[in-house]
Amino acid sequence: REDLWAREGKILNPEKLFFDEKGSADIQLDCKDSIIAPGFIDVQINGGFGVDFSLATDDFKSGTDLVSQKILSHGVTSFCPTLVTSPPSVYHQVLPQISIRNGGPHGAGILGAHLEGPFISKEKKGAHPEHCLRNFEAGAFQDLLATYGSLDCVRIVTLAPEMKRSSEVIRELNKRGICVSLGHSVANLSQAEEAVQHGATFITHLFNAMLPFHHRDPGIVGLLTSDKIPAGRRVFYGMISDGIHTNPAALRIAHRAHPKGLVLVTDAIAGMGLAPGRHTLGQQVVEIDGLNTYIAGTKTLSGSVATMDTCVRHFQEATGCSVETALEAASLHPAQLLGIEHKKGTLNYDSDADFLMLNDALYVQATYIAGEEVWRQDALVM
């Protein structure tokens, strides 16, 4: 119910302005009863609007530019372009073209790449092409470097922790400030706990592409209530809350078991924002039918076409959680996962002025980055 002050791209403590500088606002805006919330952060998005981040092109940048522009209307102010399992040549061509950058009128900020694979399990490959999957050879971390070519712009790596030598890889990635996520895996709970003890902090799309929960060995899902997590550490988990990938009851179970770790991700593919039909996901062809996306000719789910604001609304509806909780799952929690909560994911003083105006039904009305309006609903009616 109070005012939000922004200056020079940051959220301002107004006391400083009133008492030290004796200043006042240059521009005042009536938010007309909107909810103001931190901008959404999508840490797993494979593409959208016809663009596929796992396709190597010489003009990769124009594709990321288009997606970063288009997701502003869905409340996303920063994101991690995600590459699914690909041949080394694709990583070598694409990764040098991804640059970490701030958001603005040109589009959402890029926080770094999320590399999902190729060091994942054959049994739980999901929509990832089997011929590109790899194991860690003798020089495990060197192997990973040779596959990716460079880790300069990499923020998250998803791998299967049951693979031999994965512990040393997790430790090395951790040392470089890269978040390790467990996914596409047949790991049992003790393998998952060991990975967390070595530094893994995230679970890629919980329940999808992992062993189903079993009461004698709950697998990766068991990390949500494990008592073997190092003190002071939190395990986060991504969920695709689109009503397709996880039954609302599964969403409720996860949320009730570990509410502070839930991170909403879209796992969106190139077909997001496009008409039903055939589209790509890396090396595969996918078919979109409503909100369902399958590897062509199969019933294997392959990413989603849900937008982040849709996921937030579905999550709130499915769990009956508070509006604040739903918004934090798309803003505060991903920021905490990436260790950037001092800059993003909150409306605290001195954090980046990336925020949204939403109506009570959680539809985005306007998107702001660094205190500047970058998208507004009624601008489309002109």
mmCIF file of C-alpha atoms in Angstrom:
data_model
loop_
_atom_site.group_PDB
_atom_site.id
_atom_site.type_symbol
_atom_site.label_atom_id
_atom_site.label_comp_id
_atom_site.label_asym_id
_atom_site.label_seq_id
_atom_site.Cartn_x
_atom_site.Cartn_y
_atom_site.Cartn_z
ATOM 1 C CA ARG A 1 0.000 0.000 0.000
ATOM 2 C CA GLU A 2 2.968 2.324 0.069
ATOM 3 C CA ASP A 3 5.232 3.930 -2.499
ATOM 4 C CA LEU A 4 8.076 2.306 -4.378
ATOM 5 C CA TRP A 5 10.923 4.658 -5.222
ATOM 6 C CA ALA A 6 13.439 4.030 -7.988
ATOM 7 C CA ARG A 7 16.475 5.968 -9.166
ATOM 8 C CA GLU A 8 19.358 5.131 -11.500
ATOM 9 C CA GLY A 9 18.056 1.616 -12.004
ATOM 10 C CA LYS A 10 17.889 0.764 -8.282
ATOM 11 C CA ILE A 11 15.132 0.679 -5.688
ATOM 12 C CA LEU A 12 15.740 3.672 -3.450
ATOM 13 C CA ASN A 13 15.415 4.127 0.286
ATOM 14 C CA PRO A 14 13.311 7.330 0.288
ATOM 15 C CA GLU A 15 14.603 8.442 3.706
ATOM 16 C CA LYS A 16 17.905 9.288 2.071
ATOM 17 C CA LEU A 17 16.080 11.391 -0.525
ATOM 18 C CA PHE A 18 13.822 13.211 1.978
ATOM 19 C CA PHE A 19 16.193 13.848 4.857
ATOM 20 C CA ASP A 20 19.692 13.967 3.337
ATOM 21 C CA GLU A 21 18.941 15.498 -0.035
ATOM 22 C CA LYS A 22 15.620 17.226 0.722
ATOM 23 C CA GLY A 23 14.452 15.945 -2.659
ATOM 24 C CA SER A 24 11.170 14.675 -4.043
ATOM 25 C CA ALA A 25 9.983 12.562 -6.957
ATOM 26 C CA ASP A 26 10.607 13.775 -10.507
ATOM 27 C CA ILE A 27 7.995 11.437 -11.939
ATOM 28 C CA GLN A 28 5.034 10.005 -10.078
ATOM 29 C CA LEU A 29 2.978 7.104 -11.305
ATOM 30 C CA ASP A 30 -0.426 5.981 -10.073
ATOM 31 C CA CYS A 31 -0.328 2.179 -10.073
ATOM 32 C CA LYS A 32 -4.140 1.993 -9.903
ATOM 33 C CA ASP A 33 -4.315 -0.782 -7.311
ATOM 34 C CA SER A 34 -1.872 -3.050 -9.145
ATOM 35 C CA ILE A 35 0.289 -5.506 -7.257
ATOM 36 C CA ILE A 36 3.972 -4.595 -7.563
ATOM 37 C CA ALA A 37 6.225 -7.658 -7.567
ATOM 38 C CA PRO A 38 9.858 -8.396 -8.421
ATOM 39 C CA GLY A 39 10.453 -9.354 -12.069
ATOM 40 C CA PHE A 40 10.305 -13.069 -12.873
ATOM 41 C CA ILE A 41 13.527 -15.024 -13.436
ATOM 42 C CA ASP A 42 13.362 -18.084 -15.717
ATOM 43 C CA VAL A 43 16.353 -20.384 -15.183
ATOM 44 C CA GLN A 44 15.231 -22.999 -17.711
ATOM 45 C CA ILE A 45 13.960 -21.854 -21.087
ATOM 46 C CA ASN A 46 14.976 -23.667 -24.280
ATOM 47 C CA GLY A 47 13.603 -21.044 -26.634
ATOM 48 C CA GLY A 48 10.276 -19.671 -27.775
ATOM 49 C CA PHE A 49 8.539 -17.772 -30.584
ATOM 50 C CA GLY A 50 10.214 -19.943 -33.208
ATOM 51 C CA VAL A 51 13.709 -19.640 -31.726
ATOM 52 C CA ASP A 52 15.545 -22.762 -30.477
ATOM 53 C CA PHE A 53 18.626 -22.071 -28.316
ATOM 54 C CA SER A 54 20.009 -25.534 -29.155
ATOM 55 C CA LEU A 55 20.240 -24.853 -32.872
ATOM 56 C CA ALA A 56 23.619 -23.546 -33.972
ATOM 57 C CA THR A 57 23.307 -20.560 -36.300
ATOM 58 C CA ASP A 58 25.719 -17.773 -37.136
ATOM 59 C CA ASP A 59 23.107 -15.283 -36.092
ATOM 60 C CA PHE A 60 22.267 -16.834 -32.752
ATOM 61 C CA LYS A 61 22.138 -13.408 -31.103
ATOM 62 C CA SER A 62 19.121 -12.218 -33.077
ATOM 63 C CA GLY A 63 17.243 -15.278 -31.811
ATOM 64 C CA THR A 64 18.071 -14.593 -28.165
ATOM 65 C CA ASP A 65 17.194 -10.937 -28.756
ATOM 66 C CA LEU A 66 13.758 -11.889 -30.054
ATOM 67 C CA VAL A 67 12.997 -14.218 -27.116
ATOM 68 C CA SER A 68 14.280 -11.721 -24.548
ATOM 69 C CA GLN A 69 12.004 -9.060 -26.069
ATOM 70 C CA LYS A 70 8.920 -11.274 -26.244
ATOM 71 C CA ILE A 71 9.090 -12.656 -22.693
ATOM 72 C CA LEU A 72 8.829 -9.133 -21.237
ATOM 73 C CA SER A 73 5.057 -9.322 -21.717
ATOM 74 C CA HIS A 74 5.045 -12.452 -19.528
ATOM 75 C CA GLY A 75 6.854 -10.705 -16.689
ATOM 76 C CA VAL A 76 10.296 -12.267 -17.225
ATOM 77 C CA THR A 77 13.026 -9.683 -16.592
ATOM 78 C CA SER A 78 16.010 -12.068 -16.661
ATOM 79 C CA PHE A 79 16.620 -15.628 -17.827
ATOM 80 C CA CYS A 80 19.094 -18.434 -18.524
ATOM 81 C CA PRO A 81 18.959 -19.556 -22.166
ATOM 82 C CA THR A 82 18.969 -23.354 -21.926
ATOM 83 C CA LEU A 83 20.592 -25.833 -24.301
ATOM 84 C CA VAL A 84 19.416 -29.439 -24.346
ATOM 85 C CA THR A 85 21.835 -32.306 -25.054
ATOM 86 C CA SER A 86 23.667 -31.495 -28.275
ATOM 87 C CA PRO A 87 26.824 -32.548 -30.131
ATOM 88 C CA PRO A 88 30.030 -30.734 -29.005
ATOM 89 C CA SER A 89 30.038 -28.747 -32.281
ATOM 90 C CA VAL A 90 26.780 -27.060 -31.240
ATOM 91 C CA TYR A 91 28.142 -25.982 -27.844
ATOM 92 C CA HIS A 92 31.341 -24.738 -29.480
ATOM 93 C CA GLN A 93 29.346 -22.636 -31.920
ATOM 94 C CA VAL A 94 26.566 -21.386 -29.630
ATOM 95 C CA LEU A 95 28.230 -20.706 -26.263
ATOM 96 C CA PRO A 96 30.652 -18.024 -27.539
ATOM 97 C CA GLN A 97 27.579 -16.192 -28.900
ATOM 98 C CA ILE A 98 25.839 -15.984 -25.508
ATOM 99 C CA SER A 99 26.798 -12.928 -23.549
ATOM 100 C CA ILE A 100 25.693 -12.113 -20.021
ATOM 101 C CA ARG A 101 23.942 -8.752 -20.143
ATOM 102 C CA ASN A 102 21.549 -6.494 -18.314
ATOM 103 C CA GLY A 103 17.966 -6.210 -19.386
ATOM 104 C CA GLY A 104 16.383 -3.044 -20.740
ATOM 105 C CA PRO A 105 13.952 -1.848 -23.408
ATOM 106 C CA HIS A 106 15.683 -4.323 -25.787
ATOM 107 C CA GLY A 107 14.577 -7.257 -23.622
ATOM 108 C CA ALA A 108 15.118 -9.357 -20.505
ATOM 109 C CA GLY A 109 18.627 -9.679 -19.060
ATOM 110 C CA ILE A 110 20.714 -12.804 -19.714
ATOM 111 C CA LEU A 111 22.165 -14.359 -16.554
ATOM 112 C CA GLY A 112 24.200 -17.047 -18.326
ATOM 113 C CA ALA A 113 23.492 -20.357 -20.040
ATOM 114 C CA HIS A 114 21.890 -23.439 -18.538
ATOM 115 C CA LEU A 115 23.429 -26.574 -20.096
ATOM 116 C CA GLU A 116 21.031 -29.479 -19.630
ATOM 117 C CA GLY A 117 23.085 -32.526 -20.612
ATOM 118 C CA PRO A 118 24.792 -34.318 -22.336
ATOM 119 C CA PHE A 119 26.077 -35.954 -19.091
ATOM 120 C CA ILE A 120 22.735 -37.525 -18.242
ATOM 121 C CA SER A 121 21.169 -40.989 -17.973
ATOM 122 C CA LYS A 122 20.077 -42.971 -21.050
ATOM 123 C CA GLU A 123 17.100 -44.391 -19.132
ATOM 124 C CA LYS A 124 15.792 -40.936 -18.266
ATOM 125 C CA LYS A 125 16.870 -39.014 -21.349
ATOM 126 C CA GLY A 126 13.320 -37.716 -21.936
ATOM 127 C CA ALA A 127 13.412 -35.572 -25.072
ATOM 128 C CA HIS A 128 17.233 -35.586 -25.301
ATOM 129 C CA PRO A 129 18.806 -37.356 -28.326
ATOM 130 C CA GLU A 130 20.447 -40.601 -27.194
ATOM 131 C CA HIS A 131 23.292 -40.504 -29.725
ATOM 132 C CA CYS A 132 24.609 -37.277 -28.135
ATOM 133 C CA LEU A 133 24.667 -38.508 -24.520
ATOM 134 C CA ARG A 134 28.076 -38.827 -22.875
ATOM 135 C CA ASN A 135 29.771 -40.295 -19.799
ATOM 136 C CA PHE A 136 32.680 -38.818 -17.886
ATOM 137 C CA GLU A 137 35.897 -40.430 -19.079
ATOM 138 C CA ALA A 138 39.122 -40.663 -17.040
ATOM 139 C CA GLY A 139 39.764 -36.900 -16.949
ATOM 140 C CA ALA A 140 36.178 -36.129 -16.053
ATOM 141 C CA PHE A 141 36.277 -32.343 -15.796
ATOM 142 C CA GLN A 142 38.575 -32.000 -18.826
ATOM 143 C CA ASP A 143 36.024 -34.090 -20.656
ATOM 144 C CA LEU A 144 33.291 -31.644 -19.788
ATOM 145 C CA LEU A 145 35.471 -28.708 -20.871
ATOM 146 C CA ALA A 146 36.230 -30.383 -24.181
ATOM 147 C CA THR A 147 32.524 -31.017 -24.770
ATOM 148 C CA TYR A 148 31.352 -27.481 -23.976
ATOM 149 C CA GLY A 149 34.450 -25.651 -25.209
ATOM 150 C CA SER A 150 34.077 -22.831 -22.697
ATOM 151 C CA LEU A 151 32.364 -22.182 -19.378
ATOM 152 C CA ASP A 152 32.655 -18.397 -19.528
ATOM 153 C CA CYS A 153 28.951 -17.682 -19.829
ATOM 154 C CA VAL A 154 27.636 -20.834 -18.127
ATOM 155 C CA ARG A 155 25.446 -20.463 -15.031
ATOM 156 C CA ILE A 156 23.877 -23.908 -14.534
ATOM 157 C CA VAL A 157 24.821 -27.447 -15.599
ATOM 158 C CA THR A 158 22.310 -30.305 -15.277
ATOM 159 C CA LEU A 159 23.914 -33.731 -14.888
ATOM 160 C CA ALA A 160 23.062 -37.213 -13.573
ATOM 161 C CA PRO A 161 24.845 -37.689 -10.212
ATOM 162 C CA GLU A 162 24.986 -41.500 -10.432
ATOM 163 C CA MET A 163 27.592 -41.231 -13.219
ATOM 164 C CA LYS A 164 31.096 -42.290 -12.292
ATOM 165 C CA ARG A 165 33.369 -39.333 -11.445
ATOM 166 C CA SER A 166 30.435 -36.933 -11.192
ATOM 167 C CA SER A 167 31.574 -35.862 -7.687
ATOM 168 C CA GLU A 168 34.811 -34.327 -8.936
ATOM 169 C CA VAL A 169 32.944 -32.577 -11.762
ATOM 170 C CA ILE A 170 30.415 -31.133 -9.291
ATOM 171 C CA ARG A 171 33.240 -29.868 -7.077
ATOM 172 C CA GLU A 172 35.076 -28.250 -10.011
ATOM 173 C CA LEU A 173 31.926 -26.551 -11.354
ATOM 174 C CA ASN A 174 31.108 -25.373 -7.856
ATOM 175 C CA LYS A 175 34.561 -23.809 -7.500
ATOM 176 C CA ARG A 176 33.860 -21.776 -10.619
ATOM 177 C CA GLY A 177 30.567 -20.477 -9.232
ATOM 178 C CA ILE A 178 28.485 -22.619 -11.595
ATOM 179 C CA CYS A 179 25.279 -24.035 -10.153
ATOM 180 C CA VAL A 180 25.011 -27.824 -10.479
ATOM 181 C CA SER A 181 21.551 -29.284 -10.978
ATOM 182 C CA LEU A 182 20.576 -32.946 -10.708
ATOM 183 C CA GLY A 183 18.260 -34.272 -13.385
ATOM 184 C CA HIS A 184 17.568 -36.761 -16.169
ATOM 185 C CA SER A 185 18.797 -39.332 -13.720
ATOM 186 C CA VAL A 186 18.188 -42.721 -12.127
ATOM 187 C CA ALA A 187 20.103 -41.751 -8.955
ATOM 188 C CA ASN A 188 19.022 -43.187 -5.643
ATOM 189 C CA LEU A 189 18.695 -40.941 -2.596
ATOM 190 C CA SER A 190 22.191 -41.546 -1.222
ATOM 191 C CA GLN A 191 23.782 -40.706 -4.618
ATOM 192 C CA ALA A 192 21.696 -37.528 -4.720
ATOM 193 C CA GLU A 193 22.684 -36.620 -1.138
ATOM 194 C CA GLU A 194 26.340 -37.193 -1.947
ATOM 195 C CA ALA A 195 26.035 -34.841 -4.932
ATOM 196 C CA VAL A 196 24.538 -32.163 -2.665
ATOM 197 C CA GLN A 197 27.355 -32.656 -0.157
ATOM 198 C CA HIS A 198 29.799 -31.995 -3.025
ATOM 199 C CA GLY A 199 27.974 -28.794 -3.952
ATOM 200 C CA ALA A 200 24.891 -29.506 -6.103
ATOM 201 C CA THR A 201 22.059 -27.101 -5.190
ATOM 202 C CA PHE A 202 19.245 -27.619 -7.704
ATOM 203 C CA ILE A 203 16.971 -30.314 -9.111
ATOM 204 C CA THR A 204 15.947 -29.998 -12.763
ATOM 205 C CA HIS A 205 12.144 -30.228 -13.256
ATOM 206 C CA LEU A 206 11.281 -32.304 -10.189
ATOM 207 C CA PHE A 207 9.401 -35.583 -10.919
ATOM 208 C CA ASN A 208 10.107 -35.324 -14.666
ATOM 209 C CA ALA A 209 12.923 -37.535 -16.047
ATOM 210 C CA MET A 210 13.843 -39.147 -12.720
ATOM 211 C CA LEU A 211 12.899 -42.310 -10.807
ATOM 212 C CA PRO A 212 9.392 -42.046 -9.381
ATOM 213 C CA PHE A 213 9.125 -41.665 -5.607
ATOM 214 C CA HIS A 214 9.444 -45.036 -3.842
ATOM 215 C CA HIS A 215 8.963 -45.289 -0.076
ATOM 216 C CA ARG A 216 12.089 -47.406 0.484
ATOM 217 C CA ASP A 217 14.286 -45.273 -1.744
ATOM 218 C CA PRO A 218 12.692 -41.961 -2.653
ATOM 219 C CA GLY A 219 15.476 -41.117 -5.163
ATOM 220 C CA ILE A 220 16.188 -37.477 -6.032
ATOM 221 C CA VAL A 221 12.681 -36.514 -4.864
ATOM 222 C CA GLY A 222 13.802 -37.497 -1.339
ATOM 223 C CA LEU A 223 16.164 -34.497 -1.239
ATOM 224 C CA LEU A 224 13.128 -32.327 -0.418
ATOM 225 C CA THR A 225 13.002 -33.798 3.095
ATOM 226 C CA SER A 226 16.512 -35.242 3.466
ATOM 227 C CA ASP A 227 18.315 -34.799 6.796
ATOM 228 C CA LYS A 228 21.704 -35.151 5.078
ATOM 229 C CA ILE A 229 21.767 -31.656 3.557
ATOM 230 C CA PRO A 230 24.790 -29.727 4.914
ATOM 231 C CA ALA A 231 23.861 -27.131 7.563
ATOM 232 C CA GLY A 232 23.058 -23.710 6.172
ATOM 233 C CA ARG A 233 22.431 -25.078 2.664
ATOM 234 C CA ARG A 234 19.149 -25.197 0.794
ATOM 235 C CA VAL A 235 18.290 -27.478 -2.090
ATOM 236 C CA PHE A 236 16.106 -25.797 -4.708
ATOM 237 C CA TYR A 237 13.990 -27.646 -7.238
ATOM 238 C CA GLY A 238 12.476 -26.554 -10.538
ATOM 239 C CA MET A 239 8.871 -27.321 -11.400
ATOM 240 C CA ILE A 240 7.033 -26.944 -14.685
ATOM 241 C CA SER A 241 3.703 -25.773 -13.353
ATOM 242 C CA ASP A 242 1.747 -25.965 -16.619
ATOM 243 C CA GLY A 243 -0.890 -28.530 -15.597
ATOM 244 C CA ILE A 244 0.658 -31.048 -18.034
ATOM 245 C CA HIS A 245 4.115 -31.993 -16.728
ATOM 246 C CA THR A 246 3.074 -32.493 -13.123
ATOM 247 C CA ASN A 247 -0.332 -33.312 -11.745
ATOM 248 C CA PRO A 248 -1.573 -30.564 -9.384
ATOM 249 C CA ALA A 249 -1.463 -33.105 -6.516
ATOM 250 C CA ALA A 250 2.273 -33.686 -7.158
ATOM 251 C CA LEU A 251 2.813 -29.920 -7.212
ATOM 252 C CA ARG A 252 1.030 -29.675 -3.848
ATOM 253 C CA ILE A 253 3.064 -32.519 -2.320
ATOM 254 C CA ALA A 254 6.360 -30.885 -3.326
ATOM 255 C CA HIS A 255 5.271 -27.431 -2.220
ATOM 256 C CA ARG A 256 4.066 -28.621 1.179
ATOM 257 C CA ALA A 257 7.204 -30.698 1.739
ATOM 258 C CA HIS A 258 9.682 -27.929 0.888
ATOM 259 C CA PRO A 259 8.037 -24.575 0.083
ATOM 260 C CA LYS A 260 11.232 -22.487 0.325
ATOM 261 C CA GLY A 261 12.973 -24.488 -2.412
ATOM 262 C CA LEU A 262 10.371 -24.308 -5.162
ATOM 263 C CA VAL A 263 11.495 -22.524 -8.335
ATOM 264 C CA LEU A 264 9.016 -22.169 -11.183
ATOM 265 C CA VAL A 265 10.558 -22.787 -14.615
ATOM 266 C CA THR A 266 8.841 -22.778 -17.997
ATOM 267 C CA ASP A 267 11.148 -25.300 -19.735
ATOM 268 C CA ALA A 268 9.662 -23.556 -22.771
ATOM 269 C CA ILE A 269 10.583 -24.683 -26.263
ATOM 270 C CA ALA A 270 10.654 -22.893 -29.626
ATOM 271 C CA GLY A 271 6.927 -23.527 -30.053
ATOM 272 C CA MET A 272 5.963 -21.304 -27.096
ATOM 273 C CA GLY A 273 3.918 -18.447 -28.473
ATOM 274 C CA LEU A 274 3.350 -20.209 -31.812
ATOM 275 C CA ALA A 275 0.450 -22.133 -33.318
ATOM 276 C CA PRO A 276 0.147 -25.908 -32.792
ATOM 277 C CA GLY A 277 2.105 -28.063 -35.243
ATOM 278 C CA ARG A 278 5.680 -29.233 -35.738
ATOM 279 C CA HIS A 279 8.640 -27.367 -34.239
ATOM 280 C CA THR A 280 12.174 -28.234 -33.138
ATOM 281 C CA LEU A 281 13.928 -28.902 -29.856
ATOM 282 C CA GLY A 282 17.644 -29.165 -30.580
ATOM 283 C CA GLN A 283 18.192 -32.272 -32.701
ATOM 284 C CA GLN A 284 14.566 -33.468 -32.452
ATOM 285 C CA VAL A 285 11.217 -32.621 -34.038
ATOM 286 C CA VAL A 286 8.364 -31.957 -31.611
ATOM 287 C CA GLU A 287 4.630 -31.736 -32.117
ATOM 288 C CA ILE A 288 2.481 -29.263 -30.228
ATOM 289 C CA ASP A 289 -1.105 -30.132 -29.478
ATOM 290 C CA GLY A 290 -2.711 -27.592 -27.140
ATOM 291 C CA LEU A 291 -0.397 -27.355 -24.108
ATOM 292 C CA ASN A 292 1.012 -30.823 -24.818
ATOM 293 C CA THR A 293 4.345 -31.086 -26.604
ATOM 294 C CA TYR A 294 5.633 -34.477 -27.694
ATOM 295 C CA ILE A 295 8.659 -35.770 -29.566
ATOM 296 C CA ALA A 296 7.093 -36.301 -33.009
ATOM 297 C CA GLY A 297 5.490 -39.737 -33.356
ATOM 298 C CA THR A 298 5.789 -40.568 -29.624
ATOM 299 C CA LYS A 299 4.129 -39.754 -26.319
ATOM 300 C CA THR A 300 7.394 -38.466 -24.795
ATOM 301 C CA LEU A 301 6.838 -35.000 -23.329
ATOM 302 C CA SER A 302 9.378 -32.463 -24.545
ATOM 303 C CA GLY A 303 9.471 -29.166 -22.726
ATOM 304 C CA SER A 304 6.458 -26.903 -22.447
ATOM 305 C CA VAL A 305 4.790 -24.059 -24.282
ATOM 306 C CA ALA A 306 3.568 -22.415 -21.078
ATOM 307 C CA THR A 307 4.722 -18.869 -20.303
ATOM 308 C CA MET A 308 6.018 -17.880 -16.861
ATOM 309 C CA ASP A 309 2.942 -15.862 -15.882
ATOM 310 C CA THR A 310 0.749 -18.862 -16.781
ATOM 311 C CA CYS A 311 2.915 -21.087 -14.539
ATOM 312 C CA VAL A 312 2.597 -18.627 -11.641
ATOM 313 C CA ARG A 313 -1.195 -18.523 -11.969
ATOM 314 C CA HIS A 314 -1.462 -22.309 -12.263
ATOM 315 C CA PHE A 315 0.800 -22.808 -9.227
ATOM 316 C CA GLN A 316 -1.271 -20.446 -7.117
ATOM 317 C CA GLU A 317 -4.511 -22.069 -8.187
ATOM 318 C CA ALA A 318 -3.240 -25.650 -7.732
ATOM 319 C CA THR A 319 -1.723 -25.123 -4.281
ATOM 320 C CA GLY A 320 -4.040 -22.438 -2.889
ATOM 321 C CA CYS A 321 -0.880 -20.664 -1.688
ATOM 322 C CA SER A 322 -0.762 -16.927 -1.052
ATOM 323 C CA VAL A 323 -0.133 -14.511 -3.904
ATOM 324 C CA GLU A 324 3.220 -13.617 -2.309
ATOM 325 C CA THR A 325 4.287 -17.277 -2.237
ATOM 326 C CA ALA A 326 3.381 -17.762 -5.894
ATOM 327 C CA LEU A 327 5.303 -14.650 -6.926
ATOM 328 C CA GLU A 328 8.367 -15.578 -4.844
ATOM 329 C CA ALA A 329 8.601 -18.968 -6.569
ATOM 330 C CA ALA A 330 9.249 -17.114 -9.843
ATOM 331 C CA SER A 331 11.442 -14.321 -8.452
ATOM 332 C CA LEU A 332 13.015 -14.631 -4.981
ATOM 333 C CA HIS A 333 13.756 -18.364 -5.139
ATOM 334 C CA PRO A 334 15.490 -18.405 -8.551
ATOM 335 C CA ALA A 335 17.530 -15.371 -7.408
ATOM 336 C CA GLN A 336 18.554 -17.213 -4.225
ATOM 337 C CA LEU A 337 19.438 -20.297 -6.262
ATOM 338 C CA LEU A 338 21.812 -18.224 -8.413
ATOM 339 C CA GLY A 339 23.141 -16.270 -5.416
ATOM 340 C CA ILE A 340 21.924 -12.911 -6.789
ATOM 341 C CA GLU A 341 19.200 -12.182 -4.228
ATOM 342 C CA HIS A 342 21.050 -9.029 -3.117
ATOM 343 C CA LYS A 343 20.380 -7.650 -6.636
ATOM 344 C CA LYS A 344 17.277 -9.354 -7.985
ATOM 345 C CA GLY A 345 14.165 -11.194 -6.861
ATOM 346 C CA THR A 346 13.101 -8.721 -4.145
ATOM 347 C CA LEU A 347 11.900 -5.132 -3.805
ATOM 348 C CA ASN A 348 14.514 -4.364 -1.136
ATOM 349 C CA TYR A 349 16.346 -1.040 -1.106
ATOM 350 C CA ASP A 350 19.418 -0.967 -3.380
ATOM 351 C CA SER A 351 18.296 -3.981 -5.422
ATOM 352 C CA ASP A 352 17.752 -3.688 -9.199
ATOM 353 C CA ALA A 353 14.482 -1.947 -10.014
ATOM 354 C CA ASP A 354 13.184 -4.888 -12.074
ATOM 355 C CA PHE A 355 9.526 -5.161 -11.185
ATOM 356 C CA LEU A 356 6.070 -5.917 -12.519
ATOM 357 C CA MET A 357 2.611 -4.537 -12.109
ATOM 358 C CA LEU A 358 -0.002 -7.277 -11.975
ATOM 359 C CA ASN A 359 -3.747 -7.308 -11.484
ATOM 360 C CA ASP A 360 -5.374 -9.350 -8.726
ATOM 361 C CA ALA A 361 -5.696 -12.360 -11.046
ATOM 362 C CA LEU A 362 -1.891 -12.195 -11.574
ATOM 363 C CA TYR A 363 -1.993 -11.091 -15.194
ATOM 364 C CA VAL A 364 0.959 -8.852 -16.042
ATOM 365 C CA GLN A 365 -0.023 -5.231 -16.700
ATOM 366 C CA ALA A 366 3.439 -3.695 -17.083
ATOM 367 C CA THR A 367 7.085 -4.739 -16.878
ATOM 368 C CA TYR A 368 9.927 -2.519 -15.644
ATOM 369 C CA ILE A 369 13.669 -3.113 -15.874
ATOM 370 C CA ALA A 370 16.105 -0.854 -14.022
ATOM 371 C CA GLY A 371 13.200 1.451 -13.211
ATOM 372 C CA GLU A 372 12.252 1.905 -16.858
ATOM 373 C CA GLU A 373 8.987 0.723 -18.382
ATOM 374 C CA VAL A 374 9.835 -1.884 -21.031
ATOM 375 C CA TRP A 375 6.364 -3.294 -21.715
ATOM 376 C CA ARG A 376 2.808 -2.277 -20.945
ATOM 377 C CA GLN A 377 -0.474 -4.062 -21.607
ATOM 378 C CA ASP A 378 -2.433 -1.090 -22.932
ATOM 379 C CA ALA A 379 0.394 -0.156 -25.292
ATOM 380 C CA LEU A 380 -0.920 -2.964 -27.490
ATOM 381 C CA VAL A 381 -4.387 -1.477 -27.869
ATOM 382 C CA MET A 382 -3.167 1.640 -29.704
#
